[in-house]
Coordinates of C-alpha atoms and ligand atoms in Angstrom, one line a residue:
M1 CA -100.1 -3.7 61.5
S2 CA -98.4 -6.4 59.6
E3 CA -95.4 -4.2 59.0
A4 CA -94.9 -3.6 62.7
T5 CA -95.1 -7.4 63.3
Q6 CA -92.6 -8.0 60.5
Q7 CA -90.2 -5.6 62.1
R8 CA -90.8 -7.2 65.5
I9 CA -90.0 -10.7 64.2
L10 CA -86.8 -9.4 62.6
D11 CA -85.7 -7.5 65.7
D12 CA -86.4 -10.5 68.0
L13 CA -84.5 -12.8 65.7
H14 CA -81.6 -10.3 65.7
A15 CA -81.8 -10.2 69.5
G16 CA -81.4 -14.0 69.6
T17 CA -85.0 -15.0 70.2
V18 CA -85.6 -18.5 69.0
I19 CA -89.0 -18.8 67.3
A20 CA -89.6 -22.5 67.3
D21 CA -93.3 -22.2 67.3
T22 CA -95.1 -19.3 65.9
E23 CA -98.2 -20.0 68.0
Q24 CA -96.2 -19.7 71.2
Y25 CA -94.3 -16.7 69.9
A26 CA -97.7 -15.1 69.0
A27 CA -98.8 -15.7 72.6
N28 CA -95.6 -14.2 73.9
I29 CA -95.8 -11.0 72.0
Q30 CA -99.6 -10.9 72.6
A31 CA -100.5 -11.1 69.0
D32 CA -102.8 -13.2 67.0
H33 CA -101.3 -16.3 65.5
Q34 CA -102.7 -15.4 62.1
T35 CA -101.0 -11.9 62.3
V36 CA -97.7 -13.5 63.0
V37 CA -98.1 -16.0 60.1
G38 CA -99.1 -13.2 57.8
A39 CA -96.1 -11.1 58.7
M40 CA -93.9 -14.2 58.2
K41 CA -95.3 -14.8 54.7
S42 CA -94.6 -11.1 53.8
L43 CA -91.0 -11.5 55.0
E44 CA -90.7 -14.7 52.9
R45 CA -91.0 -12.5 49.8
Y46 CA -87.6 -11.1 50.4
P47 CA -85.3 -13.8 49.2
E48 CA -83.3 -15.5 52.0
M49 CA -84.3 -13.0 54.6
I50 CA -85.7 -15.6 56.9
T51 CA -86.0 -19.4 57.0
T52 CA -89.4 -21.0 57.8
K53 CA -90.3 -24.5 58.7
P54 CA -93.9 -25.6 58.9
F55 CA -95.2 -28.3 61.3
D56 CA -98.6 -29.6 62.3
K57 CA -100.1 -28.8 65.6
T58 CA -103.3 -30.3 67.1
L59 CA -105.6 -28.1 69.1
V60 CA -107.6 -30.2 71.6
S61 CA -110.7 -28.6 73.2
L62 CA -113.5 -29.8 75.4
T63 CA -117.1 -30.2 74.0
E64 CA -120.0 -28.8 76.0
E65 CA -120.5 -32.3 77.4
G66 CA -116.8 -32.4 78.1
L67 CA -117.1 -29.2 80.2
V68 CA -120.0 -30.7 82.2
T69 CA -118.0 -33.8 82.7
V70 CA -115.0 -31.9 84.2
K71 CA -117.4 -30.6 86.8
E72 CA -119.8 -33.5 87.4
G73 CA -117.9 -36.6 86.2
T74 CA -118.8 -38.8 83.2
L75 CA -122.3 -40.0 82.8
D76 CA -121.1 -43.5 83.8
A77 CA -119.8 -42.1 87.1
R78 CA -122.9 -40.0 87.7
I79 CA -125.1 -43.2 87.3
F80 CA -122.8 -45.0 89.7
N81 CA -123.3 -42.3 92.2
G82 CA -127.0 -42.1 91.5
I83 CA -127.6 -45.8 92.5
D84 CA -128.9 -46.3 96.0
K85 CA -126.1 -47.9 97.9
T86 CA -128.4 -50.4 99.8
N87 CA -131.6 -50.8 97.8
G88 CA -130.4 -50.4 94.3
T89 CA -132.2 -48.3 91.6
T90 CA -134.1 -49.3 88.4
L91 CA -132.8 -48.3 85.0
A92 CA -136.1 -46.4 84.4
E93 CA -135.5 -44.2 87.4
L94 CA -131.9 -43.5 86.3
T95 CA -133.0 -42.7 82.7
A96 CA -135.7 -40.3 84.0
R97 CA -132.9 -38.6 86.0
F98 CA -129.9 -38.6 83.6
G99 CA -131.6 -38.6 80.2
P100 CA -131.6 -40.7 77.0
A101 CA -127.8 -41.5 77.1
T102 CA -128.3 -43.4 80.3
G103 CA -128.6 -46.8 78.6
Q104 CA -125.2 -46.6 76.9
A105 CA -123.5 -45.3 80.0
Q106 CA -125.1 -48.1 82.1
G107 CA -123.6 -50.6 79.6
R108 CA -120.1 -49.1 80.0
A109 CA -120.4 -49.0 83.8
M110 CA -121.4 -52.7 83.7
K111 CA -118.5 -53.6 81.5
N112 CA -116.2 -51.7 83.9
K113 CA -117.7 -53.7 86.7
W114 CA -118.7 -50.5 88.5
I115 CA -122.3 -51.8 88.7
R116 CA -124.3 -55.0 88.5
L117 CA -127.8 -56.1 87.7
D118 CA -129.8 -58.1 90.3
K119 CA -131.9 -60.5 88.3
A120 CA -134.4 -61.2 91.1
S121 CA -135.4 -57.6 91.7
G122 CA -134.5 -56.3 88.2
K123 CA -132.5 -53.4 89.9
L124 CA -129.0 -52.0 89.4
F125 CA -126.6 -52.1 92.3
R126 CA -123.2 -50.7 92.9
A127 CA -120.5 -53.4 92.5
V128 CA -117.6 -51.6 94.1
E129 CA -117.2 -49.1 96.9
T130 CA -115.3 -46.4 95.0
I131 CA -114.5 -45.7 91.4
V132 CA -111.8 -43.7 89.6
D133 CA -113.3 -41.6 86.8
E134 CA -110.3 -41.5 84.5
A135 CA -112.0 -39.7 81.6
Q136 CA -112.9 -36.8 84.0
Q137 CA -109.3 -36.6 85.1
Q138 CA -108.1 -36.5 81.5
L139 CA -110.5 -33.8 80.5
A140 CA -109.4 -31.8 83.5
A141 CA -105.8 -32.2 82.4
I142 CA -106.6 -31.0 78.9
Q143 CA -108.4 -28.0 80.3
A144 CA -105.2 -27.3 82.3
G145 CA -103.2 -27.3 79.1
Q146 CA -101.6 -30.6 79.7
T147 CA -101.3 -33.3 77.1
V148 CA -102.9 -36.7 77.3
P149 CA -101.9 -40.0 75.6
D150 CA -103.1 -40.3 72.0
S151 CA -105.2 -43.4 72.8
A152 CA -107.0 -41.6 75.6
L153 CA -107.6 -38.6 73.4
A154 CA -109.0 -40.9 70.7
E155 CA -111.4 -42.4 73.3
L156 CA -112.5 -38.9 74.5
R157 CA -113.2 -37.9 70.9
K158 CA -115.2 -41.0 70.4
L159 CA -117.3 -40.1 73.4
K160 CA -117.7 -36.6 72.0
L161 CA -116.2 -35.1 75.2
A162 CA -113.2 -33.6 73.4
A163 CA -112.6 -32.3 69.9
S164 CA -109.3 -31.7 68.1
R165 CA -108.3 -29.6 65.1
T166 CA -105.0 -29.8 63.2
Y167 CA -103.3 -26.6 62.0
T168 CA -99.9 -25.4 60.9
A169 CA -97.4 -23.5 62.9
Y170 CA -93.9 -22.5 61.9
A171 CA -90.4 -22.3 63.1
I172 CA -88.7 -19.1 62.0
G173 CA -85.0 -18.5 61.7
K174 CA -82.5 -16.1 60.1
G175 CA -81.9 -16.5 56.4
D176 CA -78.5 -16.1 54.6
K177 CA -79.4 -12.6 53.7
F178 CA -81.0 -11.8 57.0
S179 CA -81.3 -8.1 57.9
T180 CA -83.3 -6.1 60.3
K181 CA -84.0 -3.6 57.6
I182 CA -86.7 -4.4 55.1
V183 CA -85.3 -3.3 51.8
K184 CA -87.6 -3.8 48.7
P185 CA -85.7 -6.1 46.4
E186 CA -84.7 -4.7 43.0
S187 CA -86.1 -6.3 39.9
D188 CA -83.5 -4.9 37.4
L189 CA -79.8 -4.6 37.3
T190 CA -78.9 -1.1 36.4
T191 CA -75.8 0.5 35.0
A192 CA -75.4 2.5 38.2
M193 CA -75.4 -0.7 40.3
L194 CA -72.7 -2.1 38.0
T195 CA -70.4 1.0 37.9
K196 CA -70.6 1.6 41.7
D197 CA -70.3 -2.1 42.5
A198 CA -73.5 -1.7 44.4
W199 CA -75.0 -4.9 42.9
R200 CA -73.1 -6.9 45.6
E201 CA -75.2 -5.5 48.4
V202 CA -78.5 -5.3 46.6
T203 CA -81.2 -7.9 47.0
F204 CA -82.9 -8.9 43.8
K205 CA -86.3 -10.3 43.2
D206 CA -86.5 -13.9 42.2
K207 CA -86.5 -14.3 38.5
N208 CA -89.0 -16.5 36.8
L209 CA -86.7 -18.2 34.3
K210 CA -89.6 -20.1 32.7
A211 CA -91.5 -16.9 31.8
L212 CA -91.9 -16.3 28.1
G213 CA -90.0 -13.3 26.8
A214 CA -91.6 -10.2 25.4
P215 CA -92.4 -10.7 21.8
T216 CA -89.7 -9.3 19.6
S217 CA -90.7 -6.3 17.5
G218 CA -88.0 -6.5 14.8
G219 CA -87.8 -8.4 11.6
Y220 CA -91.0 -7.5 9.9
L221 CA -91.1 -7.3 6.2
H222 CA -92.1 -4.0 4.6
P223 CA -95.2 -4.3 2.3
L224 CA -93.0 -3.1 -0.6
L225 CA -90.7 -6.0 0.0
K226 CA -93.5 -8.5 0.2
V227 CA -95.0 -7.3 -3.1
R228 CA -91.5 -7.2 -4.7
T229 CA -91.1 -10.9 -3.8
Q230 CA -94.4 -11.7 -5.5
F231 CA -93.4 -9.8 -8.7
R232 CA -89.9 -11.4 -8.6
N233 CA -91.6 -14.8 -8.4
I234 CA -93.8 -14.1 -11.4
F235 CA -90.8 -13.1 -13.5
L236 CA -88.9 -16.2 -12.3
E237 CA -91.8 -18.5 -13.1
M238 CA -91.8 -16.9 -16.6
G239 CA -88.2 -17.7 -17.1
F240 CA -86.7 -14.2 -16.6
S241 CA -83.4 -13.6 -14.9
E242 CA -82.7 -10.6 -12.7
M243 CA -80.4 -7.7 -13.8
P244 CA -77.9 -6.2 -11.4
T245 CA -79.5 -2.9 -10.2
N246 CA -77.0 -1.9 -7.5
N247 CA -75.9 1.4 -9.1
F248 CA -78.2 4.3 -8.0
V249 CA -75.8 6.8 -9.5
E250 CA -75.7 6.6 -13.3
S251 CA -74.2 8.8 -16.0
S252 CA -76.6 10.8 -18.2
F253 CA -75.1 8.8 -21.1
W254 CA -76.5 5.4 -19.9
N255 CA -79.7 6.9 -18.4
F256 CA -80.6 9.1 -21.4
D257 CA -78.2 9.3 -24.4
A258 CA -77.9 5.6 -25.0
L259 CA -81.7 5.5 -25.0
F260 CA -81.9 8.0 -27.8
Q261 CA -83.3 10.6 -25.5
P262 CA -82.3 14.0 -26.9
Q263 CA -80.2 16.3 -24.6
Q264 CA -82.8 19.0 -24.7
H265 CA -85.5 16.7 -23.5
P266 CA -87.4 18.2 -20.5
A267 CA -86.8 15.0 -18.4
R268 CA -83.1 15.9 -18.4
D269 CA -83.8 19.2 -16.7
S270 CA -82.8 19.7 -13.1
H271 CA -86.5 20.1 -12.3
D272 CA -87.0 16.4 -13.1
T273 CA -83.6 14.9 -12.5
F274 CA -81.2 14.9 -9.5
F275 CA -77.7 15.8 -10.6
I276 CA -74.7 14.6 -8.5
K277 CA -72.3 17.3 -7.3
D278 CA -69.4 15.2 -6.4
P279 CA -68.3 13.4 -8.5
S280 CA -70.2 15.4 -11.0
T281 CA -69.1 13.5 -14.1
S282 CA -68.3 10.0 -15.4
T283 CA -65.3 9.6 -17.7
Q284 CA -65.2 5.9 -18.6
F285 CA -67.3 4.9 -21.6
P286 CA -66.9 2.4 -24.4
E287 CA -65.6 5.1 -26.8
D288 CA -66.6 3.5 -30.1
Y289 CA -70.2 3.0 -28.9
L290 CA -70.3 6.5 -27.5
K291 CA -69.2 7.8 -30.9
R292 CA -72.1 5.8 -32.6
V293 CA -74.6 7.3 -30.0
H294 CA -73.2 10.7 -30.7
E295 CA -73.7 10.2 -34.5
I296 CA -77.3 8.8 -34.2
H297 CA -78.3 11.9 -32.2
E298 CA -76.7 14.4 -34.5
K299 CA -77.0 12.8 -38.0
G300 CA -79.1 9.7 -37.6
G301 CA -78.4 6.3 -39.3
Y302 CA -79.9 2.9 -39.9
G303 CA -82.7 4.7 -41.8
S304 CA -83.2 7.4 -39.1
I305 CA -82.5 11.1 -39.7
G306 CA -81.6 11.7 -36.0
Y307 CA -82.3 14.8 -34.0
R308 CA -79.9 17.1 -35.9
Y309 CA -78.5 19.1 -33.0
D310 CA -74.9 19.5 -31.6
W311 CA -74.5 16.6 -29.2
S312 CA -72.4 17.4 -26.2
R313 CA -70.2 14.9 -24.5
A314 CA -70.1 17.1 -21.4
E315 CA -73.9 16.7 -21.1
A316 CA -73.6 12.9 -21.4
Q317 CA -71.0 12.8 -18.7
K318 CA -73.1 14.4 -16.1
N319 CA -73.8 12.1 -13.1
I320 CA -77.3 11.8 -11.9
L321 CA -79.5 9.5 -9.7
R322 CA -81.0 7.2 -12.3
T323 CA -84.5 8.2 -13.3
H324 CA -85.5 4.8 -14.5
T325 CA -84.2 1.2 -14.4
T326 CA -84.2 1.3 -18.2
A327 CA -80.7 2.6 -17.7
V328 CA -79.8 -0.9 -16.3
S329 CA -81.6 -2.6 -19.2
T330 CA -79.6 -0.4 -21.6
R331 CA -76.3 -1.5 -20.1
M332 CA -77.4 -5.1 -20.2
L333 CA -78.5 -4.9 -23.8
Y334 CA -75.2 -3.2 -24.7
Q335 CA -73.3 -6.2 -23.1
L336 CA -75.6 -8.6 -24.9
A337 CA -74.6 -6.9 -28.2
Q338 CA -70.9 -7.5 -27.4
Q339 CA -71.4 -11.3 -27.4
K340 CA -70.0 -13.1 -30.4
E341 CA -73.2 -14.7 -31.2
F342 CA -76.6 -13.3 -30.3
K343 CA -78.7 -15.4 -27.9
P344 CA -82.3 -14.4 -26.9
V345 CA -82.7 -13.2 -23.3
K346 CA -85.5 -12.4 -20.8
Y347 CA -84.4 -10.0 -18.2
F348 CA -86.2 -8.2 -15.3
S349 CA -85.3 -5.8 -12.5
I350 CA -87.1 -4.3 -9.5
D351 CA -85.3 -1.5 -7.8
R352 CA -85.2 2.1 -6.8
V353 CA -85.3 5.2 -9.1
F354 CA -85.2 8.9 -8.4
R355 CA -87.1 11.9 -9.8
N356 CA -87.0 15.5 -8.7
E357 CA -90.7 15.5 -8.2
A358 CA -93.1 17.8 -6.3
L359 CA -94.1 15.6 -3.4
D360 CA -97.7 14.9 -2.7
A361 CA -100.0 12.1 -1.5
T362 CA -99.0 9.8 -4.4
H363 CA -95.6 11.0 -5.4
L364 CA -92.2 10.8 -3.7
A365 CA -88.8 11.8 -5.0
E366 CA -87.9 8.1 -5.1
F367 CA -89.9 4.9 -6.0
H368 CA -89.4 1.4 -7.3
Q369 CA -89.7 0.4 -10.9
I370 CA -90.5 -3.1 -12.1
E371 CA -89.1 -3.7 -15.5
G372 CA -89.1 -6.6 -17.9
L373 CA -87.6 -7.1 -21.3
V374 CA -87.3 -9.8 -24.0
A375 CA -84.7 -9.6 -26.7
D376 CA -85.2 -12.0 -29.6
R377 CA -85.4 -12.1 -33.4
N378 CA -88.5 -10.7 -35.1
L379 CA -90.5 -9.9 -32.0
T380 CA -93.7 -8.0 -32.7
L381 CA -96.3 -5.8 -30.9
G382 CA -98.4 -9.0 -30.7
D383 CA -95.6 -10.7 -28.7
L384 CA -95.5 -7.7 -26.3
I385 CA -99.3 -7.7 -25.8
G386 CA -99.2 -11.5 -25.2
L387 CA -96.4 -11.2 -22.7
L388 CA -98.1 -8.4 -20.8
S389 CA -101.4 -10.4 -20.8
Q390 CA -99.6 -13.3 -19.3
F391 CA -97.7 -11.2 -16.8
F392 CA -100.7 -9.4 -15.4
K393 CA -102.8 -12.6 -15.5
K394 CA -100.4 -14.0 -13.0
M395 CA -101.4 -11.2 -10.7
G396 CA -105.0 -11.9 -11.2
I397 CA -105.6 -9.1 -13.7
E398 CA -107.3 -10.1 -16.9
K399 CA -109.0 -7.1 -18.3
L400 CA -106.3 -5.1 -20.1
R401 CA -106.4 -2.2 -22.5
F402 CA -103.5 -0.7 -24.4
K403 CA -103.3 3.0 -25.3
P404 CA -100.8 4.4 -27.8
A405 CA -98.2 6.6 -26.1
F406 CA -94.8 8.2 -26.7
N407 CA -91.4 7.3 -25.3
P408 CA -88.2 8.6 -26.9
Y409 CA -86.7 5.1 -26.8
T410 CA -89.7 2.9 -27.9
E411 CA -91.8 2.8 -31.0
P412 CA -94.5 1.9 -30.9
S413 CA -95.2 2.7 -27.2
M414 CA -98.3 1.6 -25.2
E415 CA -99.6 2.5 -21.9
V416 CA -101.3 -0.4 -20.1
Y417 CA -104.6 0.0 -18.4
S418 CA -106.6 -2.5 -16.4
Y419 CA -110.2 -2.4 -15.2
H420 CA -110.2 -2.0 -11.4
E421 CA -113.3 -3.8 -10.1
G422 CA -113.2 -1.9 -6.8
L423 CA -112.8 1.6 -8.3
K424 CA -115.0 0.7 -11.2
K425 CA -112.7 2.4 -13.7
W426 CA -109.7 1.8 -15.9
V427 CA -106.5 2.6 -14.1
E428 CA -103.0 2.9 -15.6
L429 CA -100.7 0.1 -14.7
G430 CA -97.6 0.8 -16.6
N431 CA -95.8 1.7 -19.8
S432 CA -94.4 -0.4 -22.6
G433 CA -93.0 -0.5 -26.1
I434 CA -90.5 -1.9 -28.6
F435 CA -87.1 -0.3 -28.3
R436 CA -86.2 1.9 -31.3
P437 CA -83.5 0.8 -33.8
E438 CA -81.8 4.2 -32.9
M439 CA -81.2 2.7 -29.5
L440 CA -80.4 -0.9 -30.4
R441 CA -78.4 -0.6 -33.6
P442 CA -75.5 1.6 -32.2
M443 CA -75.0 -1.1 -29.6
G444 CA -74.3 -3.6 -32.3
L445 CA -77.4 -5.8 -32.0
P446 CA -78.3 -7.6 -35.3
E447 CA -80.9 -5.8 -37.4
D448 CA -83.6 -8.5 -37.0
V449 CA -83.4 -8.5 -33.2
S450 CA -86.1 -6.6 -31.5
V451 CA -86.5 -5.9 -27.8
I452 CA -89.9 -5.6 -26.2
A453 CA -90.1 -4.1 -22.8
W454 CA -92.4 -2.8 -20.1
G455 CA -92.2 -1.0 -16.8
L456 CA -94.4 -0.2 -13.9
S457 CA -94.1 1.1 -10.3
L458 CA -94.0 -1.2 -7.3
E459 CA -95.6 1.4 -5.1
R460 CA -98.9 1.5 -7.0
P461 CA -99.9 -2.1 -6.8
T462 CA -98.7 -2.2 -3.1
M463 CA -100.9 0.8 -2.2
I464 CA -103.9 -0.9 -3.9
K465 CA -103.1 -4.2 -2.3
Y466 CA -102.8 -2.9 1.2
K467 CA -105.4 -0.1 0.8
I468 CA -102.9 2.7 1.6
D469 CA -104.0 5.9 0.0
N470 CA -101.0 8.1 1.0
I471 CA -97.5 7.2 -0.1
R472 CA -96.1 8.7 3.1
A473 CA -97.8 6.0 5.1
L474 CA -95.8 3.5 3.1
V475 CA -92.4 5.2 2.8
G476 CA -90.5 7.7 5.0
H477 CA -90.6 8.9 8.6
K478 CA -94.3 8.9 8.9
V479 CA -94.7 5.2 8.5
D480 CA -96.5 3.6 11.4
F481 CA -94.5 0.5 12.4
N482 CA -97.6 -1.1 13.8
V483 CA -99.1 -1.1 10.4
I484 CA -96.0 -2.7 9.0
R485 CA -96.0 -5.3 11.8
S486 CA -99.7 -6.2 11.4
N487 CA -100.2 -6.2 7.6
P488 CA -100.8 -9.6 6.1
I489 CA -98.6 -11.6 3.8
C490 CA -99.0 -10.7 0.1
R491 CA -100.6 -12.9 -2.5
L492 CA -101.2 -11.2 -5.8
D493 CA -103.1 -14.1 -7.4
H494 CA -106.9 -14.0 -7.3
Ligands
LIG501 N1 -88.7 3.6 -18.5 C1 -90.1 3.8 -18.6 C2 -90.6 4.7 -17.4 O1 -89.8 5.2 -16.7 C3 -90.9 2.5 -18.5 C4 -90.7 1.7 -19.8 C5 -89.8 0.6 -19.7 C6 -91.3 2.0 -20.9 C7 -89.6 -0.1 -20.8 C8 -91.1 1.3 -22.0 C9 -90.3 0.2 -22.0 O2 -91.8 4.9 -17.2

């Protein structure tokens, strides 16, 4: 219905019809004014299709009394006519005939000097021969569709003979993008429109430039990064400085041999370690140091009897993905030992390591290690326990237990356990120890310098913190980005 009217308006405008007043236009096309206005409003949604200009119109109509007046004259005139020309008539008689409004009408007729009151008889008499009933004429004119002066209309309204109502009509014209075809405007500019140059002809929907954009979905921190920041802060608060961990590929020498890890050790097997195919070997080593490492493995020294096997340089040269960040600690300790004068250091690192592991819910072939070390003269196991207590206390963990363990490069070694209030059991947090002289002395560190160190994974506390029970939900292609987006900031303290 409205669509037909819309089309009619467009066709008429196209044909040259001037629509100066929608009401008149509606009458011309025999449609309801509301239908025309509705169709016009629909057309206004297409930008610059049509122009519209509203203006007020007043509709004047006759009241019931007004209709009677057109036929019989105003009450004033009826009273005039009702008065006996020669004998006069009393007001009571007139009121009985014309009703309760007679009194007022009589007053107006007196004021107009149509009638007069004879004081002697108390009767009303006609004062003139004939009268002109202007109000009746004006009402008749209104009924005939003519306009009357505003002052007259105001008077008629006051007498409740006429009523008026104001409403809005419109002038409609052609817009800059006028067309007789209604084409739905496009909301988006497409590649096709651009390449075919079609955008010039297309009408676009108006854009709301004040609308807020869709929330961006990028830039969220992964839980591992949040927890890493917390650990980094703990180390920094404790005065540790960060080691450079940007080498994922390491030689077996720095990852194992320098740590006094024998070449037959099962960890050096391809079942546990990823070996690099290309380049498969490293060739640059500090040769004198390499020689001392070679000797400590084969023959021992500094009070150790060594492992007593034929150490192979080729084995040490093999490139691997580092299996622990202790390879980085080792390089840093070697550099420290090259300093003219020994100065105590506190180092930490948090980065990725790789192990050729069977994958399951809690193991991946790569994970992050958190590692800390302190090198100073005469450090003891007591220092290590104190340090670990302080470190974990900063994470809100106070109940610690230490269990003797074995590492090829530390002696003594301790696994660190904490009581997990949620799980109601002791859980392993990490590994620690004092680096062996077989590792430190070939580097050239003074005899009284000991290095205490510990390491743990970043994934474990993250999974506990964010209540994730499958590592695949945290790392890899099965990660749900909504979880990453919505997980809260990390605070490790209490
Ligand atoms: N490198 C050990 C690991 O991979 C952790 C560790 C670091 C142990 C330092 C003792 C000292 O588990």
